């Protein structure tokens, strides 16, 4: 009887894991197919780069304690993590969607103030995309800040929401 119970449990457990893996990128609240298309060919970028809406970059991050943030990150980064800043011109409609390949905190700063995100979706089962965050902003200049990354590289797609 013990073998039957253990075997049944193993079958049920593996079915649950398979279903979770199948959900993968579809588990995001919105499609991430544009990011999946952009990330493989994303050009290299350094902290201080200018981002273009509709494109992705592959950031080479710096030790977070060496990054000059416009305002302190809203979530204090842990020691030994990585970060970067970038400039972006927000389209007139004022909406941006930032999608990141790995875990990192991101802030958008406009007029010297951090702007709260309007929507967030994060999935740990989507290969190559960890989270996507939306912001409602004023058209014009903004600064994007990344901090708390555990690895020294981070792909970032800058899009308008679909």
Short mmCIF file of C-alpha atoms in Angstrom, two decimals:
data_model
loop_
_atom_site.label_atom_id
_atom_site.label_comp_id
_atom_site.label_asym_id
_atom_site.label_seq_id
_atom_site.Cartn_x
_atom_site.Cartn_y
_atom_site.Cartn_z
CA UNK A 1 0.00 0.00 0.00
CA UNK A 2 2.86 2.41 0.77
CA UNK A 3 4.29 2.05 -2.75
CA UNK A 4 0.93 2.81 -4.33
CA UNK A 5 0.46 5.96 -2.23
CA UNK A 6 4.01 7.18 -2.95
CA UNK A 7 3.65 6.44 -6.67
CA UNK A 8 0.32 8.27 -6.84
CA UNK A 9 1.83 11.23 -4.98
CA UNK A 10 4.79 11.29 -7.40
CA UNK A 11 2.47 11.27 -10.41
CA UNK A 12 0.31 14.07 -9.00
CA UNK A 13 3.35 16.16 -8.02
CA UNK A 14 5.02 15.81 -11.42
CA UNK A 15 1.76 16.71 -13.18
CA UNK A 16 1.51 19.89 -11.10
CA UNK A 17 5.10 20.88 -11.91
CA UNK A 18 4.58 20.21 -15.61
CA UNK A 19 1.47 22.39 -15.63
CA UNK A 20 3.38 25.21 -13.90
CA UNK A 21 6.23 24.97 -16.43
CA UNK A 22 3.76 24.95 -19.34
CA UNK A 23 2.25 28.19 -18.02
CA UNK A 24 5.72 29.82 -18.29
CA UNK A 25 5.54 33.12 -20.12
CA UNK A 26 1.75 32.91 -20.49
CA UNK A 27 1.51 33.47 -16.73
CA UNK A 28 2.32 37.19 -17.17
CA UNK A 29 -0.67 39.54 -16.91
CA UNK A 30 0.09 40.77 -20.45
CA UNK A 31 1.96 39.32 -23.46
CA UNK A 32 5.77 39.39 -23.40
CA UNK A 33 6.28 38.20 -26.98
CA UNK A 34 7.86 41.51 -28.04
CA UNK A 35 10.48 41.15 -25.31
CA UNK A 36 11.16 37.56 -26.35
CA UNK A 37 11.83 38.79 -29.90
CA UNK A 38 14.01 41.75 -28.81
CA UNK A 39 16.17 40.21 -26.07
CA UNK A 40 18.33 37.80 -28.15
CA UNK A 41 19.70 40.63 -30.35
CA UNK A 42 19.79 43.36 -27.67
CA UNK A 43 22.89 45.53 -28.11
CA UNK A 44 25.28 46.10 -25.22
CA UNK A 45 24.77 49.19 -23.04
CA UNK A 46 26.50 50.79 -20.07
CA UNK A 47 25.10 52.78 -17.16
CA UNK A 48 24.15 56.26 -18.39
CA UNK A 49 22.92 55.01 -21.78
CA UNK A 50 19.97 56.52 -23.58
CA UNK A 51 17.15 54.02 -24.06
CA UNK A 52 14.83 54.07 -27.06
CA UNK A 53 11.17 53.12 -26.74
CA UNK A 54 10.51 49.98 -28.79
CA UNK A 55 13.98 48.53 -28.26
CA UNK A 56 15.92 46.42 -25.76
CA UNK A 57 19.47 46.66 -24.40
CA UNK A 58 21.80 44.27 -22.62
CA UNK A 59 23.16 46.29 -19.69
CA UNK A 60 26.58 45.73 -18.22
CA UNK A 61 25.76 46.73 -14.65
CA UNK A 62 28.11 48.32 -12.11
CA UNK A 63 28.57 47.65 -8.41
CA UNK A 64 25.54 49.39 -6.90
CA UNK A 65 27.65 51.46 -4.50
CA UNK A 66 29.41 53.09 -7.50
CA UNK A 67 26.23 54.10 -9.37
CA UNK A 68 25.19 57.77 -9.17
CA UNK A 69 21.42 57.55 -8.79
CA UNK A 70 19.28 60.64 -9.46
CA UNK A 71 17.32 59.85 -6.28
CA UNK A 72 17.98 57.02 -3.82
CA UNK A 73 16.34 53.79 -5.03
CA UNK A 74 12.92 53.30 -3.45
CA UNK A 75 14.06 49.88 -2.24
CA UNK A 76 17.55 50.07 -0.71
CA UNK A 77 19.84 47.70 -2.63
CA UNK A 78 21.74 45.02 -0.75
CA UNK A 79 25.52 45.25 -0.55
CA UNK A 80 27.27 43.36 -3.31
CA UNK A 81 24.48 43.88 -5.86
CA UNK A 82 24.57 45.72 -9.19
CA UNK A 83 22.79 48.65 -10.81
CA UNK A 84 22.68 51.22 -13.60
CA UNK A 85 20.88 54.34 -14.71
CA UNK A 86 19.59 55.30 -18.15
CA UNK A 87 17.83 58.18 -19.86
CA UNK A 88 14.64 57.75 -21.84
CA UNK A 89 12.25 60.05 -23.66
CA UNK A 90 8.70 59.16 -22.67
CA UNK A 91 6.22 59.28 -25.57
CA UNK A 92 3.50 61.96 -25.48
CA UNK A 93 0.87 59.46 -24.24
CA UNK A 94 3.10 58.97 -21.20
CA UNK A 95 3.05 55.19 -20.81
CA UNK A 96 6.12 52.98 -20.53
CA UNK A 97 6.53 49.28 -19.96
CA UNK A 98 9.93 48.10 -18.69
CA UNK A 99 10.59 44.36 -18.90
CA UNK A 100 13.64 42.85 -17.20
CA UNK A 101 15.41 39.56 -17.83
CA UNK A 102 16.28 38.98 -14.17
CA UNK A 103 15.41 40.14 -10.69
CA UNK A 104 16.28 43.78 -10.05
CA UNK A 105 14.51 46.78 -8.63
CA UNK A 106 13.64 49.54 -11.09
CA UNK A 107 12.57 53.09 -10.47
CA UNK A 108 11.53 55.76 -12.95
CA UNK A 109 12.38 59.32 -11.98
CA UNK A 110 10.70 62.34 -13.53
CA UNK A 111 11.07 65.94 -12.36
CA UNK A 112 13.33 64.77 -9.53
CA UNK A 113 10.71 62.42 -8.06
CA UNK A 114 10.22 58.65 -8.18
CA UNK A 115 7.04 57.72 -10.05
CA UNK A 116 5.07 54.76 -8.65
CA UNK A 117 4.38 51.94 -11.07
CA UNK A 118 0.83 51.61 -12.39
CA UNK A 119 0.99 47.82 -12.94
CA UNK A 120 3.38 44.94 -12.29
CA UNK A 121 3.68 41.35 -13.46
CA UNK A 122 6.39 38.94 -12.41
CA UNK A 123 6.89 35.29 -13.35
CA UNK A 124 9.69 32.96 -12.31
CA UNK A 125 8.86 30.29 -14.92
CA UNK A 126 9.41 32.34 -18.10
CA UNK A 127 12.88 31.71 -19.55
CA UNK A 128 14.69 35.02 -20.07
CA UNK A 129 12.02 37.36 -18.70
CA UNK A 130 11.48 37.86 -14.97
CA UNK A 131 9.23 40.90 -14.65
CA UNK A 132 7.43 43.62 -16.52
CA UNK A 133 6.42 46.94 -14.94
CA UNK A 134 4.23 49.70 -16.32
CA UNK A 135 4.40 53.42 -15.54
CA UNK A 136 2.09 56.35 -16.33
CA UNK A 137 4.31 59.38 -16.87
CA UNK A 138 4.34 62.79 -18.48
CA UNK A 139 5.73 62.89 -22.00
CA UNK A 140 9.36 64.01 -22.06
CA UNK A 141 12.59 63.18 -20.26
CA UNK A 142 12.83 60.54 -17.54
CA UNK A 143 15.57 58.57 -15.81
CA UNK A 144 15.34 54.84 -15.29
CA UNK A 145 17.25 53.36 -12.35
CA UNK A 146 18.06 49.68 -11.85
CA UNK A 147 19.39 48.41 -8.53
CA UNK A 148 19.69 45.30 -6.40
CA UNK A 149 20.53 42.98 -9.33
CA UNK A 150 22.40 39.86 -8.22
CA UNK A 151 24.19 39.52 -11.57
CA UNK A 152 26.25 42.10 -13.47
CA UNK A 153 24.15 41.91 -16.62
CA UNK A 154 20.50 42.68 -17.25
CA UNK A 155 18.45 42.80 -20.43
CA UNK A 156 15.84 45.54 -20.46
CA UNK A 157 13.08 46.17 -23.01
CA UNK A 158 11.49 49.63 -23.12
CA UNK A 159 8.07 49.46 -24.72
CA UNK A 160 4.66 51.08 -24.69
CA UNK A 161 1.90 48.85 -23.29
CA UNK A 162 -0.14 46.83 -25.78
#
